[in-house]
mmCIF file with all atom_site columns, C-alpha atoms in Angstrom:
data_model
loop_
_atom_site.group_PDB
_atom_site.id
_atom_site.type_symbol
_atom_site.label_atom_id
_atom_site.label_alt_id
_atom_site.label_comp_id
_atom_site.label_asym_id
_atom_site.label_entity_id
_atom_site.label_seq_id
_atom_site.pdbx_PDB_ins_code
_atom_site.Cartn_x
_atom_site.Cartn_y
_atom_site.Cartn_z
_atom_site.occupancy
_atom_site.B_iso_or_equiv
_atom_site.pdbx_formal_charge
_atom_site.auth_seq_id
_atom_site.auth_comp_id
_atom_site.auth_asym_id
_atom_site.auth_atom_id
_atom_site.pdbx_PDB_model_num
ATOM 1   C CA . GLY H 1 1   ? -87.848 11.772  11.342  1.00 54.00 ? 100 GLY H CA 1
ATOM 2   C CA . ALA H 1 2   ? -84.106 11.806  11.396  1.00 81.00 ? 101 ALA H CA 1
ATOM 3   C CA . GLY H 1 3   ? -81.640 9.603   10.562  1.00 93.00 ? 102 GLY H CA 1
ATOM 4   C CA . VAL H 1 4   ? -78.591 9.227   12.315  1.00 96.00 ? 103 VAL H CA 1
ATOM 5   C CA . SER H 1 5   ? -75.533 12.426  11.285  1.00 96.00 ? 104 SER H CA 1
ATOM 6   C CA . GLN H 1 6   ? -72.360 12.577  12.174  1.00 97.00 ? 105 GLN H CA 1
ATOM 7   C CA . SER H 1 7   ? -70.078 15.378  11.141  1.00 97.00 ? 106 SER H CA 1
ATOM 8   C CA . PRO H 1 8   ? -67.360 15.469  9.699   1.00 97.00 ? 107 PRO H CA 1
ATOM 9   C CA . ARG H 1 9   ? -68.471 13.688  6.159   1.00 96.00 ? 108 ARG H CA 1
ATOM 10  C CA . TYR H 1 10  ? -64.827 14.215  6.218   1.00 97.00 ? 109 TYR H CA 1
ATOM 11  C CA . LYS H 1 11  ? -61.585 14.582  8.451   1.00 97.00 ? 110 LYS H CA 1
ATOM 12  C CA . VAL H 1 12  ? -58.068 14.406  7.078   1.00 98.00 ? 111 VAL H CA 1
ATOM 13  C CA . ALA H 1 13  ? -55.063 15.207  9.391   1.00 97.00 ? 112 ALA H CA 1
ATOM 14  C CA . LYS H 1 14  ? -51.970 15.052  10.455  1.00 97.00 ? 113 LYS H CA 1
ATOM 15  C CA . ARG H 1 15  ? -50.063 12.027  11.927  1.00 97.00 ? 114 ARG H CA 1
ATOM 16  C CA . GLY H 1 16  ? -49.998 13.483  15.722  1.00 97.00 ? 115 GLY H CA 1
ATOM 17  C CA . GLN H 1 17  ? -53.058 15.915  15.927  1.00 97.00 ? 116 GLN H CA 1
ATOM 18  C CA . ASP H 1 18  ? -56.333 15.201  17.666  1.00 98.00 ? 117 ASP H CA 1
ATOM 19  C CA . VAL H 1 19  ? -59.843 15.037  16.746  1.00 98.00 ? 118 VAL H CA 1
ATOM 20  C CA . ALA H 1 20  ? -63.055 14.411  17.696  1.00 98.00 ? 119 ALA H CA 1
ATOM 21  C CA . LEU H 1 21  ? -65.735 12.677  15.908  1.00 98.00 ? 120 LEU H CA 1
ATOM 22  C CA . ARG H 1 22  ? -69.055 13.830  16.147  1.00 98.00 ? 121 ARG H CA 1
ATOM 23  C CA . CYS H 1 23  ? -72.329 10.736  15.907  1.00 98.00 ? 122 CYS H CA 1
ATOM 24  C CA . ASP H 1 24  ? -76.225 12.236  17.167  1.00 98.00 ? 123 ASP H CA 1
ATOM 25  C CA . PRO H 1 25  ? -78.544 9.387   16.969  1.00 97.00 ? 124 PRO H CA 1
ATOM 26  C CA . ILE H 1 26  ? -82.119 8.724   16.646  1.00 96.00 ? 125 ILE H CA 1
ATOM 27  C CA . SER H 1 27  ? -83.989 10.774  18.946  1.00 95.00 ? 126 SER H CA 1
ATOM 28  C CA . GLY H 1 28  ? -84.373 8.910   22.181  1.00 94.00 ? 127 GLY H CA 1
ATOM 29  C CA . HIS H 1 29  ? -82.355 5.852   20.962  1.00 95.00 ? 128 HIS H CA 1
ATOM 30  C CA . VAL H 1 30  ? -80.950 4.399   24.729  1.00 95.00 ? 129 VAL H CA 1
ATOM 31  C CA . SER H 1 31  ? -78.161 2.424   23.036  1.00 95.00 ? 130 SER H CA 1
ATOM 32  C CA . LEU H 1 32  ? -75.116 3.616   20.732  1.00 96.00 ? 131 LEU H CA 1
ATOM 33  C CA . PHE H 1 33  ? -72.541 2.503   18.721  1.00 96.00 ? 132 PHE H CA 1
ATOM 34  C CA . TRP H 1 34  ? -68.944 2.954   17.110  1.00 97.00 ? 133 TRP H CA 1
ATOM 35  C CA . TYR H 1 35  ? -67.238 1.323   14.263  1.00 97.00 ? 134 TYR H CA 1
ATOM 36  C CA . GLN H 1 36  ? -64.161 1.257   12.506  1.00 97.00 ? 135 GLN H CA 1
ATOM 37  C CA . GLN H 1 37  ? -64.229 0.581   9.047   1.00 96.00 ? 136 GLN H CA 1
ATOM 38  C CA . ALA H 1 38  ? -61.001 0.017   6.977   1.00 94.00 ? 137 ALA H CA 1
ATOM 39  C CA . LEU H 1 39  ? -60.417 0.159   2.964   1.00 91.00 ? 138 LEU H CA 1
ATOM 40  C CA . GLY H 1 40  ? -62.749 -3.144  1.860   1.00 89.00 ? 139 GLY H CA 1
ATOM 41  C CA . GLN H 1 41  ? -63.453 -4.855  4.679   1.00 92.00 ? 140 GLN H CA 1
ATOM 42  C CA . GLY H 1 42  ? -66.914 -5.194  7.257   1.00 93.00 ? 141 GLY H CA 1
ATOM 43  C CA . PRO H 1 43  ? -67.137 -2.701  9.718   1.00 95.00 ? 142 PRO H CA 1
ATOM 44  C CA . GLU H 1 44  ? -65.198 -3.800  13.814  1.00 95.00 ? 143 GLU H CA 1
ATOM 45  C CA . PHE H 1 45  ? -67.553 -3.327  16.659  1.00 94.00 ? 144 PHE H CA 1
ATOM 46  C CA . LEU H 1 46  ? -65.495 -0.529  18.354  1.00 96.00 ? 145 LEU H CA 1
ATOM 47  C CA . THR H 1 47  ? -67.570 0.476   22.040  1.00 96.00 ? 146 THR H CA 1
ATOM 48  C CA . TYR H 1 48  ? -71.201 0.794   22.875  1.00 95.00 ? 147 TYR H CA 1
ATOM 49  C CA . PHE H 1 49  ? -73.083 3.247   25.648  1.00 96.00 ? 148 PHE H CA 1
ATOM 50  C CA . GLN H 1 50  ? -76.479 2.325   27.002  1.00 95.00 ? 149 GLN H CA 1
ATOM 51  C CA . ASN H 1 51  ? -77.345 6.278   27.680  1.00 96.00 ? 150 ASN H CA 1
ATOM 52  C CA . GLU H 1 52  ? -74.993 7.499   29.299  1.00 96.00 ? 151 GLU H CA 1
ATOM 53  C CA . ALA H 1 53  ? -72.826 5.000   30.551  1.00 95.00 ? 152 ALA H CA 1
ATOM 54  C CA . GLN H 1 54  ? -69.992 2.925   28.299  1.00 95.00 ? 153 GLN H CA 1
ATOM 55  C CA . LEU H 1 55  ? -71.047 -0.213  28.931  1.00 93.00 ? 154 LEU H CA 1
ATOM 56  C CA . ASP H 1 56  ? -68.442 -1.595  26.340  1.00 93.00 ? 155 ASP H CA 1
ATOM 57  C CA . LYS H 1 57  ? -65.060 -0.357  24.723  1.00 93.00 ? 156 LYS H CA 1
ATOM 58  C CA . SER H 1 58  ? -63.203 -3.378  24.229  1.00 93.00 ? 157 SER H CA 1
ATOM 59  C CA . GLY H 1 59  ? -63.575 -2.887  20.264  1.00 94.00 ? 158 GLY H CA 1
ATOM 60  C CA . LEU H 1 60  ? -60.839 0.383   20.377  1.00 96.00 ? 159 LEU H CA 1
ATOM 61  C CA . PRO H 1 61  ? -57.225 -0.493  19.473  1.00 94.00 ? 160 PRO H CA 1
ATOM 62  C CA . SER H 1 62  ? -55.612 1.975   21.578  1.00 94.00 ? 161 SER H CA 1
ATOM 63  C CA . ASP H 1 63  ? -55.911 4.449   24.750  1.00 95.00 ? 162 ASP H CA 1
ATOM 64  C CA . ARG H 1 64  ? -55.662 6.593   22.007  1.00 97.00 ? 163 ARG H CA 1
ATOM 65  C CA . PHE H 1 65  ? -58.797 6.448   21.281  1.00 98.00 ? 164 PHE H CA 1
ATOM 66  C CA . PHE H 1 66  ? -62.197 7.540   23.669  1.00 97.00 ? 165 PHE H CA 1
ATOM 67  C CA . ALA H 1 67  ? -66.044 8.026   23.591  1.00 98.00 ? 166 ALA H CA 1
ATOM 68  C CA . GLU H 1 68  ? -68.480 10.175  25.472  1.00 97.00 ? 167 GLU H CA 1
ATOM 69  C CA . ARG H 1 69  ? -71.929 10.169  25.442  1.00 97.00 ? 168 ARG H CA 1
ATOM 70  C CA . PRO H 1 70  ? -72.091 11.977  28.578  1.00 96.00 ? 169 PRO H CA 1
ATOM 71  C CA . GLU H 1 71  ? -75.932 13.405  28.489  1.00 94.00 ? 170 GLU H CA 1
ATOM 72  C CA . GLY H 1 72  ? -77.133 9.935   26.373  1.00 93.00 ? 171 GLY H CA 1
ATOM 73  C CA . SER H 1 73  ? -77.401 11.810  23.779  1.00 95.00 ? 172 SER H CA 1
ATOM 74  C CA . VAL H 1 74  ? -75.019 13.143  21.385  1.00 98.00 ? 173 VAL H CA 1
ATOM 75  C CA . SER H 1 75  ? -71.352 11.064  21.727  1.00 98.00 ? 174 SER H CA 1
ATOM 76  C CA . THR H 1 76  ? -68.036 12.281  20.463  1.00 98.00 ? 175 THR H CA 1
ATOM 77  C CA . LEU H 1 77  ? -65.462 10.054  18.936  1.00 98.00 ? 176 LEU H CA 1
ATOM 78  C CA . LYS H 1 78  ? -61.655 11.419  20.047  1.00 98.00 ? 177 LYS H CA 1
ATOM 79  C CA . ILE H 1 79  ? -58.677 9.984   19.342  1.00 98.00 ? 178 ILE H CA 1
ATOM 80  C CA . GLN H 1 80  ? -55.290 11.844  20.546  1.00 98.00 ? 179 GLN H CA 1
ATOM 81  C CA . ARG H 1 81  ? -52.448 11.569  17.883  1.00 97.00 ? 180 ARG H CA 1
ATOM 82  C CA . THR H 1 82  ? -53.439 9.760   15.011  1.00 97.00 ? 181 THR H CA 1
ATOM 83  C CA . GLN H 1 83  ? -50.573 7.384   13.499  1.00 97.00 ? 182 GLN H CA 1
ATOM 84  C CA . GLN H 1 84  ? -51.642 5.994   9.729   1.00 96.00 ? 183 GLN H CA 1
ATOM 85  C CA . GLU H 1 85  ? -53.127 2.792   10.601  1.00 96.00 ? 184 GLU H CA 1
ATOM 86  C CA . ASP H 1 86  ? -56.024 5.283   12.092  1.00 97.00 ? 185 ASP H CA 1
ATOM 87  C CA . SER H 1 87  ? -56.895 5.829   8.728   1.00 97.00 ? 186 SER H CA 1
ATOM 88  C CA . ALA H 1 88  ? -60.434 4.532   7.892   1.00 96.00 ? 187 ALA H CA 1
ATOM 89  C CA . VAL H 1 89  ? -64.768 5.499   8.076   1.00 96.00 ? 188 VAL H CA 1
ATOM 90  C CA . TYR H 1 90  ? -65.916 5.905   10.997  1.00 97.00 ? 189 TYR H CA 1
ATOM 91  C CA . LEU H 1 91  ? -69.603 4.847   11.648  1.00 97.00 ? 190 LEU H CA 1
ATOM 92  C CA . CYS H 1 92  ? -72.312 5.373   14.440  1.00 97.00 ? 191 CYS H CA 1
ATOM 93  C CA . ALA H 1 93  ? -75.178 3.046   14.707  1.00 96.00 ? 192 ALA H CA 1
ATOM 94  C CA . SER H 1 94  ? -78.048 4.351   17.477  1.00 95.00 ? 193 SER H CA 1
ATOM 95  C CA . ARG H 1 95  ? -80.865 1.420   18.728  1.00 94.00 ? 194 ARG H CA 1
ATOM 96  C CA . ARG H 1 96  ? -83.624 2.602   20.715  1.00 93.00 ? 195 ARG H CA 1
ATOM 97  C CA . LEU H 1 97  ? -84.205 -0.964  22.764  1.00 87.00 ? 196 LEU H CA 1
ATOM 98  C CA . ALA H 1 98  ? -81.397 -1.479  25.664  1.00 84.00 ? 197 ALA H CA 1
ATOM 99  C CA . GLY H 1 99  ? -81.079 -5.415  24.735  1.00 78.00 ? 198 GLY H CA 1
ATOM 100 C CA . GLY H 1 100 ? -80.997 -6.598  21.348  1.00 76.00 ? 199 GLY H CA 1
ATOM 101 C CA . GLY H 1 101 ? -83.213 -7.521  19.062  1.00 80.00 ? 200 GLY H CA 1
ATOM 102 C CA . ASP H 1 102 ? -83.692 -4.894  17.243  1.00 84.00 ? 201 ASP H CA 1
ATOM 103 C CA . THR H 1 103 ? -82.487 -2.709  14.116  1.00 89.00 ? 202 THR H CA 1
ATOM 104 C CA . GLN H 1 104 ? -79.443 -1.138  14.514  1.00 91.00 ? 203 GLN H CA 1
ATOM 105 C CA . TYR H 1 105 ? -79.670 2.822   12.133  1.00 93.00 ? 204 TYR H CA 1
ATOM 106 C CA . PHE H 1 106 ? -76.501 3.861   10.635  1.00 95.00 ? 205 PHE H CA 1
ATOM 107 C CA . GLY H 1 107 ? -74.968 7.033   10.188  1.00 95.00 ? 206 GLY H CA 1
ATOM 108 C CA . PRO H 1 108 ? -73.256 8.211   7.031   1.00 94.00 ? 207 PRO H CA 1
ATOM 109 C CA . GLY H 1 109 ? -70.287 8.263   8.202   1.00 96.00 ? 208 GLY H CA 1
ATOM 110 C CA . THR H 1 110 ? -66.767 10.022  9.429   1.00 97.00 ? 209 THR H CA 1
ATOM 111 C CA . ARG H 1 111 ? -64.105 9.231   6.396   1.00 96.00 ? 210 ARG H CA 1
ATOM 112 C CA . LEU H 1 112 ? -60.223 9.876   9.113   1.00 97.00 ? 211 LEU H CA 1
ATOM 113 C CA . THR H 1 113 ? -57.330 10.210  6.574   1.00 97.00 ? 212 THR H CA 1
ATOM 114 C CA . VAL H 1 114 ? -53.939 10.526  8.439   1.00 97.00 ? 213 VAL H CA 1
ATOM 115 C CA . LEU H 1 115 ? -51.238 11.955  6.076   1.00 96.00 ? 214 LEU H CA 1
ATOM 116 C CA . SER R 2 1   ? -61.226 -9.475  14.086  1.00 45.00 ? 225 SER R CA 1
ATOM 117 C CA . GLN R 2 2   ? -64.432 -10.541 11.723  1.00 48.00 ? 226 GLN R CA 1
ATOM 118 C CA . GLN R 2 3   ? -66.674 -13.241 12.510  1.00 57.00 ? 227 GLN R CA 1
ATOM 119 C CA . GLY R 2 4   ? -69.085 -14.150 9.608   1.00 65.00 ? 228 GLY R CA 1
ATOM 120 C CA . GLU R 2 5   ? -67.400 -14.796 6.144   1.00 81.00 ? 229 GLU R CA 1
ATOM 121 C CA . GLU R 2 6   ? -68.906 -13.798 3.391   1.00 86.00 ? 230 GLU R CA 1
ATOM 122 C CA . ASP R 2 7   ? -69.181 -15.863 -0.532  1.00 87.00 ? 231 ASP R CA 1
ATOM 123 C CA . PRO R 2 8   ? -68.335 -15.393 -2.515  1.00 93.00 ? 232 PRO R CA 1
ATOM 124 C CA . GLN R 2 9   ? -66.315 -11.822 -1.966  1.00 92.00 ? 233 GLN R CA 1
ATOM 125 C CA . ALA R 2 10  ? -67.923 -10.177 -5.035  1.00 95.00 ? 234 ALA R CA 1
ATOM 126 C CA . LEU R 2 11  ? -70.236 -11.259 -8.174  1.00 96.00 ? 235 LEU R CA 1
ATOM 127 C CA . SER R 2 12  ? -70.956 -9.095  -11.343 1.00 97.00 ? 236 SER R CA 1
ATOM 128 C CA . ILE R 2 13  ? -74.247 -10.047 -13.011 1.00 96.00 ? 237 ILE R CA 1
ATOM 129 C CA . GLN R 2 14  ? -76.712 -9.180  -15.828 1.00 97.00 ? 238 GLN R CA 1
ATOM 130 C CA . GLU R 2 15  ? -79.877 -6.979  -14.815 1.00 97.00 ? 239 GLU R CA 1
ATOM 131 C CA . GLY R 2 16  ? -82.604 -9.743  -14.128 1.00 97.00 ? 240 GLY R CA 1
ATOM 132 C CA . GLU R 2 17  ? -80.743 -12.338 -13.113 1.00 97.00 ? 241 GLU R CA 1
ATOM 133 C CA . ASN R 2 18  ? -80.975 -13.094 -9.534  1.00 97.00 ? 242 ASN R CA 1
ATOM 134 C CA . ALA R 2 19  ? -78.117 -12.363 -7.108  1.00 97.00 ? 243 ALA R CA 1
ATOM 135 C CA . THR R 2 20  ? -76.995 -14.975 -4.601  1.00 97.00 ? 244 THR R CA 1
ATOM 136 C CA . MET R 2 21  ? -74.112 -14.112 -1.369  1.00 96.00 ? 245 MET R CA 1
ATOM 137 C CA . ASN R 2 22  ? -73.546 -16.729 1.271   1.00 96.00 ? 246 ASN R CA 1
ATOM 138 C CA . CYS R 2 23  ? -72.570 -15.842 4.938   1.00 94.00 ? 247 CYS R CA 1
ATOM 139 C CA . SER R 2 24  ? -71.187 -18.174 7.795   1.00 94.00 ? 248 SER R CA 1
ATOM 140 C CA . TYR R 2 25  ? -70.046 -17.650 11.318  1.00 93.00 ? 249 TYR R CA 1
ATOM 141 C CA . LYS R 2 26  ? -69.023 -19.603 13.561  1.00 91.00 ? 250 LYS R CA 1
ATOM 142 C CA . THR R 2 27  ? -70.733 -19.647 17.780  1.00 88.00 ? 251 THR R CA 1
ATOM 143 C CA . SER R 2 28  ? -73.938 -19.272 18.423  1.00 88.00 ? 252 SER R CA 1
ATOM 144 C CA . ILE R 2 29  ? -76.054 -16.134 17.776  1.00 90.00 ? 253 ILE R CA 1
ATOM 145 C CA . ASN R 2 30  ? -79.960 -13.747 18.811  1.00 90.00 ? 254 ASN R CA 1
ATOM 146 C CA . ASN R 2 31  ? -80.345 -13.147 15.479  1.00 93.00 ? 255 ASN R CA 1
ATOM 147 C CA . LEU R 2 32  ? -78.679 -12.290 11.878  1.00 94.00 ? 256 LEU R CA 1
ATOM 148 C CA . GLN R 2 33  ? -79.264 -9.244  9.633   1.00 94.00 ? 257 GLN R CA 1
ATOM 149 C CA . TRP R 2 34  ? -78.369 -7.807  5.918   1.00 96.00 ? 258 TRP R CA 1
ATOM 150 C CA . TYR R 2 35  ? -76.456 -4.530  5.607   1.00 96.00 ? 259 TYR R CA 1
ATOM 151 C CA . ARG R 2 36  ? -76.816 -2.848  1.664   1.00 97.00 ? 260 ARG R CA 1
ATOM 152 C CA . GLN R 2 37  ? -73.269 -0.293  1.681   1.00 96.00 ? 261 GLN R CA 1
ATOM 153 C CA . ASN R 2 38  ? -72.936 2.230   -1.127  1.00 92.00 ? 262 ASN R CA 1
ATOM 154 C CA . SER R 2 39  ? -69.974 3.184   -1.954  1.00 82.00 ? 263 SER R CA 1
ATOM 155 C CA . GLY R 2 40  ? -69.108 6.427   0.030   1.00 73.00 ? 264 GLY R CA 1
ATOM 156 C CA . ARG R 2 41  ? -72.137 6.266   1.993   1.00 80.00 ? 265 ARG R CA 1
ATOM 157 C CA . GLY R 2 42  ? -73.398 4.567   5.615   1.00 85.00 ? 266 GLY R CA 1
ATOM 158 C CA . LEU R 2 43  ? -75.140 1.003   6.363   1.00 93.00 ? 267 LEU R CA 1
ATOM 159 C CA . VAL R 2 44  ? -78.203 0.414   5.074   1.00 94.00 ? 268 VAL R CA 1
ATOM 160 C CA . HIS R 2 45  ? -80.835 -1.775  7.307   1.00 94.00 ? 269 HIS R CA 1
ATOM 161 C CA . LEU R 2 46  ? -81.801 -4.778  4.823   1.00 96.00 ? 270 LEU R CA 1
ATOM 162 C CA . ILE R 2 47  ? -83.457 -7.208  6.692   1.00 95.00 ? 271 ILE R CA 1
ATOM 163 C CA . LEU R 2 48  ? -83.089 -9.318  9.711   1.00 94.00 ? 272 LEU R CA 1
ATOM 164 C CA . ILE R 2 49  ? -83.481 -12.432 10.622  1.00 95.00 ? 273 ILE R CA 1
ATOM 165 C CA . ARG R 2 50  ? -84.157 -14.720 14.158  1.00 94.00 ? 274 ARG R CA 1
ATOM 166 C CA . SER R 2 51  ? -81.997 -17.594 15.201  1.00 93.00 ? 275 SER R CA 1
ATOM 167 C CA . ASN R 2 52  ? -85.444 -19.277 15.375  1.00 95.00 ? 276 ASN R CA 1
ATOM 168 C CA . GLU R 2 53  ? -86.588 -18.349 12.168  1.00 96.00 ? 277 GLU R CA 1
ATOM 169 C CA . ARG R 2 54  ? -85.111 -20.152 9.286   1.00 97.00 ? 278 ARG R CA 1
ATOM 170 C CA . GLU R 2 55  ? -86.767 -17.910 5.968   1.00 97.00 ? 279 GLU R CA 1
ATOM 171 C CA . LYS R 2 56  ? -87.777 -14.599 6.123   1.00 97.00 ? 280 LYS R CA 1
ATOM 172 C CA . HIS R 2 57  ? -89.127 -12.579 2.775   1.00 96.00 ? 281 HIS R CA 1
ATOM 173 C CA . SER R 2 58  ? -88.616 -8.452  1.727   1.00 95.00 ? 282 SER R CA 1
ATOM 174 C CA . GLY R 2 59  ? -90.082 -7.509  -1.387  1.00 96.00 ? 283 GLY R CA 1
ATOM 175 C CA . ARG R 2 60  ? -87.400 -8.619  -4.112  1.00 97.00 ? 284 ARG R CA 1
ATOM 176 C CA . LEU R 2 61  ? -85.055 -9.739  -1.756  1.00 97.00 ? 285 LEU R CA 1
ATOM 177 C CA . ARG R 2 62  ? -85.106 -13.625 0.330   1.00 98.00 ? 286 ARG R CA 1
ATOM 178 C CA . VAL R 2 63  ? -82.563 -14.507 3.215   1.00 98.00 ? 287 VAL R CA 1
ATOM 179 C CA . THR R 2 64  ? -82.636 -18.244 4.886   1.00 98.00 ? 288 THR R CA 1
ATOM 180 C CA . LEU R 2 65  ? -80.906 -19.220 8.298   1.00 97.00 ? 289 LEU R CA 1
ATOM 181 C CA . ASP R 2 66  ? -79.631 -22.750 8.256   1.00 96.00 ? 290 ASP R CA 1
ATOM 182 C CA . THR R 2 67  ? -78.425 -22.475 12.353  1.00 95.00 ? 291 THR R CA 1
ATOM 183 C CA . SER R 2 68  ? -77.619 -26.097 11.718  1.00 95.00 ? 292 SER R CA 1
ATOM 184 C CA . LYS R 2 69  ? -74.439 -24.938 9.846   1.00 95.00 ? 293 LYS R CA 1
ATOM 185 C CA . LYS R 2 70  ? -74.251 -21.541 11.431  1.00 94.00 ? 294 LYS R CA 1
ATOM 186 C CA . SER R 2 71  ? -75.016 -20.255 7.334   1.00 95.00 ? 295 SER R CA 1
ATOM 187 C CA . SER R 2 72  ? -76.881 -17.000 5.730   1.00 97.00 ? 296 SER R CA 1
ATOM 188 C CA . SER R 2 73  ? -78.145 -17.038 2.672   1.00 97.00 ? 297 SER R CA 1
ATOM 189 C CA . LEU R 2 74  ? -79.280 -13.316 0.625   1.00 98.00 ? 298 LEU R CA 1
ATOM 190 C CA . LEU R 2 75  ? -81.472 -13.917 -2.518  1.00 98.00 ? 299 LEU R CA 1
ATOM 191 C CA . ILE R 2 76  ? -82.330 -10.205 -4.750  1.00 98.00 ? 300 ILE R CA 1
ATOM 192 C CA . THR R 2 77  ? -84.734 -11.100 -7.732  1.00 97.00 ? 301 THR R CA 1
ATOM 193 C CA . ALA R 2 78  ? -84.828 -10.156 -10.259 1.00 97.00 ? 302 ALA R CA 1
ATOM 194 C CA . SER R 2 79  ? -81.318 -7.351  -10.272 1.00 97.00 ? 303 SER R CA 1
ATOM 195 C CA . ARG R 2 80  ? -82.066 -4.457  -10.964 1.00 97.00 ? 304 ARG R CA 1
ATOM 196 C CA . ALA R 2 81  ? -78.889 -1.836  -11.491 1.00 96.00 ? 305 ALA R CA 1
ATOM 197 C CA . ALA R 2 82  ? -79.923 0.437   -8.879  1.00 95.00 ? 306 ALA R CA 1
ATOM 198 C CA . ASP R 2 83  ? -78.943 -2.775  -6.643  1.00 97.00 ? 307 ASP R CA 1
ATOM 199 C CA . THR R 2 84  ? -74.731 -2.624  -6.818  1.00 97.00 ? 308 THR R CA 1
ATOM 200 C CA . ALA R 2 85  ? -73.228 -2.000  -3.801  1.00 97.00 ? 309 ALA R CA 1
ATOM 201 C CA . SER R 2 86  ? -71.515 -4.095  -1.376  1.00 96.00 ? 310 SER R CA 1
ATOM 202 C CA . TYR R 2 87  ? -73.700 -6.305  1.451   1.00 97.00 ? 311 TYR R CA 1
ATOM 203 C CA . PHE R 2 88  ? -72.824 -7.551  4.747   1.00 96.00 ? 312 PHE R CA 1
ATOM 204 C CA . CYS R 2 89  ? -74.114 -9.802  6.664   1.00 95.00 ? 313 CYS R CA 1
ATOM 205 C CA . ALA R 2 90  ? -74.353 -9.420  10.504  1.00 94.00 ? 314 ALA R CA 1
ATOM 206 C CA . THR R 2 91  ? -74.251 -11.238 13.678  1.00 93.00 ? 315 THR R CA 1
ATOM 207 C CA . GLU R 2 92  ? -75.621 -10.149 16.323  1.00 91.00 ? 316 GLU R CA 1
ATOM 208 C CA . HIS R 2 93  ? -74.363 -12.216 19.789  1.00 83.00 ? 317 HIS R CA 1
ATOM 209 C CA . ASN R 2 94  ? -75.402 -12.138 23.349  1.00 77.00 ? 318 ASN R CA 1
ATOM 210 C CA . ASN R 2 95  ? -72.845 -9.935  25.212  1.00 75.00 ? 319 ASN R CA 1
ATOM 211 C CA . ALA R 2 96  ? -73.247 -6.462  26.603  1.00 71.00 ? 320 ALA R CA 1
ATOM 212 C CA . GLY R 2 97  ? -74.485 -4.270  24.149  1.00 78.00 ? 321 GLY R CA 1
ATOM 213 C CA . ASN R 2 98  ? -75.548 -7.159  22.099  1.00 84.00 ? 322 ASN R CA 1
ATOM 214 C CA . MET R 2 99  ? -73.246 -5.942  19.260  1.00 87.00 ? 323 MET R CA 1
ATOM 215 C CA . LEU R 2 100 ? -72.708 -6.448  15.651  1.00 91.00 ? 324 LEU R CA 1
ATOM 216 C CA . THR R 2 101 ? -70.186 -7.989  13.959  1.00 92.00 ? 325 THR R CA 1
ATOM 217 C CA . PHE R 2 102 ? -69.669 -8.077  10.508  1.00 93.00 ? 326 PHE R CA 1
ATOM 218 C CA . GLY R 2 103 ? -68.733 -10.267 7.908   1.00 91.00 ? 327 GLY R CA 1
ATOM 219 C CA . GLY R 2 104 ? -66.104 -8.555  4.689   1.00 91.00 ? 328 GLY R CA 1
ATOM 220 C CA . GLY R 2 105 ? -68.515 -8.565  2.447   1.00 94.00 ? 329 GLY R CA 1
ATOM 221 C CA . THR R 2 106 ? -69.826 -9.601  -0.791  1.00 95.00 ? 330 THR R CA 1
ATOM 222 C CA . ARG R 2 107 ? -68.975 -6.442  -3.705  1.00 95.00 ? 331 ARG R CA 1
ATOM 223 C CA . LEU R 2 108 ? -72.246 -7.355  -5.998  1.00 97.00 ? 332 LEU R CA 1
ATOM 224 C CA . MET R 2 109 ? -72.357 -5.377  -9.056  1.00 97.00 ? 333 MET R CA 1
ATOM 225 C CA . VAL R 2 110 ? -75.378 -5.426  -11.766 1.00 97.00 ? 334 VAL R CA 1
ATOM 226 C CA . LYS R 2 111 ? -75.133 -4.720  -15.153 1.00 96.00 ? 335 LYS R CA 1
ATOM 227 C CA . PRO R 2 112 ? -77.573 -2.930  -16.971 1.00 92.00 ? 336 PRO R CA 1
#
């Protein structure tokens, strides 16, 4: 079956622009995660959804970052008034179950460059 | 901030040699997972080892876990040029969502 997909794969934004990044998780997966990966670093947790409920957003770096998953499937990560420090790869992952102990499957990521 | 630290940060070996990467973490875990990432690509899941397991094998991969030392190692035997990638360990903790906390990664280069 299809894996996790993300779009766009690459996004260049001018500082101050708003961007929206999309994630299509594996069908039927309950859990969805967003991570941010800076160049040369490991991914860092941003936010977690269980179905449509956003249960943890402790990793979002500022109130310019907003995520939603209104129907419990596709998710969108929105960044308002982008700054240069937002440049990173944004990774989405889904997991079949709500609880832990299961594999997270990652998408290819969206590389965001803010000029 | 990142939970784990990986050692070495970079490793260069010849094809056919074994590669060993180590990971340390700070707090108790549910499980530990290893991922591979090729340049510019997403993360590929390699293996998951639970906190009550000590060793796990998958093909040419062998993972060990020592919870008393809060450390894990990934061994790739008989390496191939195609194994060139970054390898990350990620720990899952008992918290809301059970998100993963990643180390900084080991960049492995296998020379043909």
